[in-house]
Amino acid sequence: MYESSKRSHVSEAVAAVFPKEVTDQLFDVLHLMSKADQLVTAPVAVFFSDDHDEDEMYAMIVQGDLAPAQEFPLTYSGDKPFLGHGYILIAKDKPKTIYLDFSEANDLSQLKQN
């Protein structure tokens, strides 16, 4: 599950909101957790904390009720307009690809207007 040999794909909607530097780190975390046998289900959800400083922010991977949620830091010193919206990303484990997209729980109406 979530093997590092799989291609990583980010939906167009997510790529329009989140910098590649951030999504690349999310894939790195998924690969590390997979290697450490910490991922027990697919898909997993990724939530972002509004707390951040100039070069670090925090995210959390949630695996339903099958494993405790795990918070981790992400290093990013650019603008962070994607924080404060309550965005939830879903990492889907497909046969050849790990696919990152917005959760259906997100209100993306503001994105569609831009």
mmCIF file of C-alpha atoms in Angstrom:
data_model
loop_
_atom_site.group_PDB
_atom_site.id
_atom_site.type_symbol
_atom_site.label_atom_id
_atom_site.label_comp_id
_atom_site.label_asym_id
_atom_site.label_seq_id
_atom_site.Cartn_x
_atom_site.Cartn_y
_atom_site.Cartn_z
ATOM 1 C CA MET A 1 0.000 0.000 0.000
ATOM 2 C CA TYR A 2 1.325 3.453 -0.996
ATOM 3 C CA GLU A 3 4.568 1.959 -2.323
ATOM 4 C CA SER A 4 7.228 4.444 -3.388
ATOM 5 C CA SER A 5 7.486 2.684 -6.774
ATOM 6 C CA LYS A 6 4.040 4.010 -7.728
ATOM 7 C CA ARG A 7 3.661 7.249 -9.652
ATOM 8 C CA SER A 8 2.452 10.257 -7.701
ATOM 9 C CA HIS A 9 -0.372 12.253 -9.252
ATOM 10 C CA VAL A 10 -1.956 15.498 -8.019
ATOM 11 C CA SER A 11 -5.367 16.551 -9.327
ATOM 12 C CA GLU A 12 -5.513 19.801 -11.287
ATOM 13 C CA ALA A 13 -7.667 21.385 -8.574
ATOM 14 C CA VAL A 14 -5.167 20.543 -5.827
ATOM 15 C CA ALA A 15 -2.221 21.666 -7.975
ATOM 16 C CA ALA A 16 -3.947 25.026 -8.488
ATOM 17 C CA VAL A 17 -4.142 25.602 -4.716
ATOM 18 C CA PHE A 18 -1.172 23.787 -3.162
ATOM 19 C CA PRO A 19 2.437 24.396 -4.233
ATOM 20 C CA LYS A 20 4.298 21.397 -5.658
ATOM 21 C CA GLU A 21 6.809 21.681 -2.813
ATOM 22 C CA VAL A 22 3.976 20.950 -0.352
ATOM 23 C CA THR A 23 2.384 18.079 -2.289
ATOM 24 C CA ASP A 24 5.798 16.476 -2.880
ATOM 25 C CA GLN A 25 6.351 16.445 0.882
ATOM 26 C CA LEU A 26 2.940 14.827 1.408
ATOM 27 C CA PHE A 27 3.938 12.001 -0.923
ATOM 28 C CA ASP A 28 7.269 11.677 0.936
ATOM 29 C CA VAL A 29 5.403 11.315 4.245
ATOM 30 C CA LEU A 30 3.080 8.682 2.766
ATOM 31 C CA HIS A 31 6.062 6.703 1.472
ATOM 32 C CA LEU A 32 7.848 6.896 4.839
ATOM 33 C CA MET A 33 4.731 5.824 6.710
ATOM 34 C CA SER A 34 4.200 2.960 4.269
ATOM 35 C CA LYS A 35 7.776 1.794 4.690
ATOM 36 C CA ALA A 36 7.309 1.849 8.482
ATOM 37 C CA ASP A 37 4.013 -0.115 8.168
ATOM 38 C CA GLN A 38 2.074 2.788 9.691
ATOM 39 C CA LEU A 39 -0.563 2.940 6.967
ATOM 40 C CA VAL A 40 -3.338 0.448 7.571
ATOM 41 C CA THR A 41 -6.041 1.602 5.202
ATOM 42 C CA ALA A 42 -6.574 3.438 1.955
ATOM 43 C CA PRO A 43 -7.584 6.087 1.219
ATOM 44 C CA VAL A 44 -6.229 8.387 3.917
ATOM 45 C CA ALA A 45 -7.213 11.980 4.637
ATOM 46 C CA VAL A 46 -4.793 14.862 5.111
ATOM 47 C CA PHE A 47 -5.817 17.875 7.208
ATOM 48 C CA PHE A 48 -3.831 21.084 7.639
ATOM 49 C CA SER A 49 -3.380 23.065 10.826
ATOM 50 C CA ASP A 50 -3.831 26.824 10.680
ATOM 51 C CA ASP A 51 -0.849 27.114 13.041
ATOM 52 C CA HIS A 52 2.343 27.819 11.159
ATOM 53 C CA ASP A 53 5.430 29.951 11.265
ATOM 54 C CA GLU A 54 7.536 31.470 8.531
ATOM 55 C CA ASP A 55 9.068 28.222 7.280
ATOM 56 C CA GLU A 56 7.054 25.407 8.843
ATOM 57 C CA MET A 57 3.439 24.253 8.920
ATOM 58 C CA TYR A 58 1.674 21.149 10.169
ATOM 59 C CA ALA A 59 -0.543 18.524 8.632
ATOM 60 C CA MET A 60 -2.223 15.399 9.949
ATOM 61 C CA ILE A 61 -2.956 12.043 8.334
ATOM 62 C CA VAL A 62 -6.193 10.400 9.428
ATOM 63 C CA GLN A 63 -6.985 6.758 8.686
ATOM 64 C CA GLY A 64 -10.565 6.623 9.905
ATOM 65 C CA ASP A 65 -10.865 4.797 13.212
ATOM 66 C CA LEU A 66 -8.264 2.170 12.248
ATOM 67 C CA ALA A 67 -5.174 4.046 13.502
ATOM 68 C CA PRO A 68 -4.417 7.148 15.529
ATOM 69 C CA ALA A 69 -4.127 10.385 13.605
ATOM 70 C CA GLN A 70 -0.520 11.402 13.057
ATOM 71 C CA GLU A 71 0.648 15.002 12.914
ATOM 72 C CA PHE A 72 3.801 15.921 11.030
ATOM 73 C CA PRO A 73 5.640 19.119 10.062
ATOM 74 C CA LEU A 74 6.091 20.349 6.513
ATOM 75 C CA THR A 75 8.833 22.770 5.582
ATOM 76 C CA TYR A 76 7.582 25.578 3.372
ATOM 77 C CA SER A 77 8.613 29.227 3.466
ATOM 78 C CA GLY A 78 6.388 30.573 0.676
ATOM 79 C CA ASP A 79 2.998 32.219 0.953
ATOM 80 C CA LYS A 80 0.361 29.995 2.535
ATOM 81 C CA PRO A 81 -3.020 31.181 1.203
ATOM 82 C CA PHE A 82 -4.201 27.549 1.196
ATOM 83 C CA LEU A 83 -4.257 27.502 5.019
ATOM 84 C CA GLY A 84 -7.329 28.679 6.919
ATOM 85 C CA HIS A 85 -9.854 27.125 4.521
ATOM 86 C CA GLY A 86 -10.211 23.750 6.224
ATOM 87 C CA TYR A 87 -9.141 21.905 3.090
ATOM 88 C CA ILE A 88 -9.058 18.129 3.351
ATOM 89 C CA LEU A 89 -7.039 16.159 0.834
ATOM 90 C CA ILE A 90 -7.581 12.484 0.094
ATOM 91 C CA ALA A 91 -4.660 10.255 -0.892
ATOM 92 C CA LYS A 92 -6.039 7.333 -2.890
ATOM 93 C CA ASP A 93 -3.914 4.243 -3.429
ATOM 94 C CA LYS A 94 -4.580 3.052 -6.970
ATOM 95 C CA PRO A 95 -2.869 0.053 -8.634
ATOM 96 C CA LYS A 96 -0.113 2.103 -10.322
ATOM 97 C CA THR A 97 -0.589 5.574 -8.853
ATOM 98 C CA ILE A 98 -1.021 7.406 -5.589
ATOM 99 C CA TYR A 99 -3.615 10.068 -6.373
ATOM 100 C CA LEU A 100 -4.041 13.252 -4.308
ATOM 101 C CA ASP A 101 -7.338 15.116 -4.632
ATOM 102 C CA PHE A 102 -9.717 17.253 -2.598
ATOM 103 C CA SER A 103 -12.206 15.482 -0.377
ATOM 104 C CA GLU A 104 -15.842 15.736 -1.402
ATOM 105 C CA ALA A 105 -16.376 17.352 2.029
ATOM 106 C CA ASN A 106 -14.623 20.533 0.866
ATOM 107 C CA ASP A 107 -16.548 23.591 -0.277
ATOM 108 C CA LEU A 108 -14.689 24.362 -3.493
ATOM 109 C CA SER A 109 -17.120 27.020 -4.747
ATOM 110 C CA GLN A 110 -14.503 29.751 -4.248
ATOM 111 C CA LEU A 111 -12.023 27.812 -6.393
ATOM 112 C CA LYS A 112 -14.480 27.406 -9.262
ATOM 113 C CA GLN A 113 -15.032 31.180 -9.437
ATOM 114 C CA ASN A 114 -11.327 31.924 -9.954
#
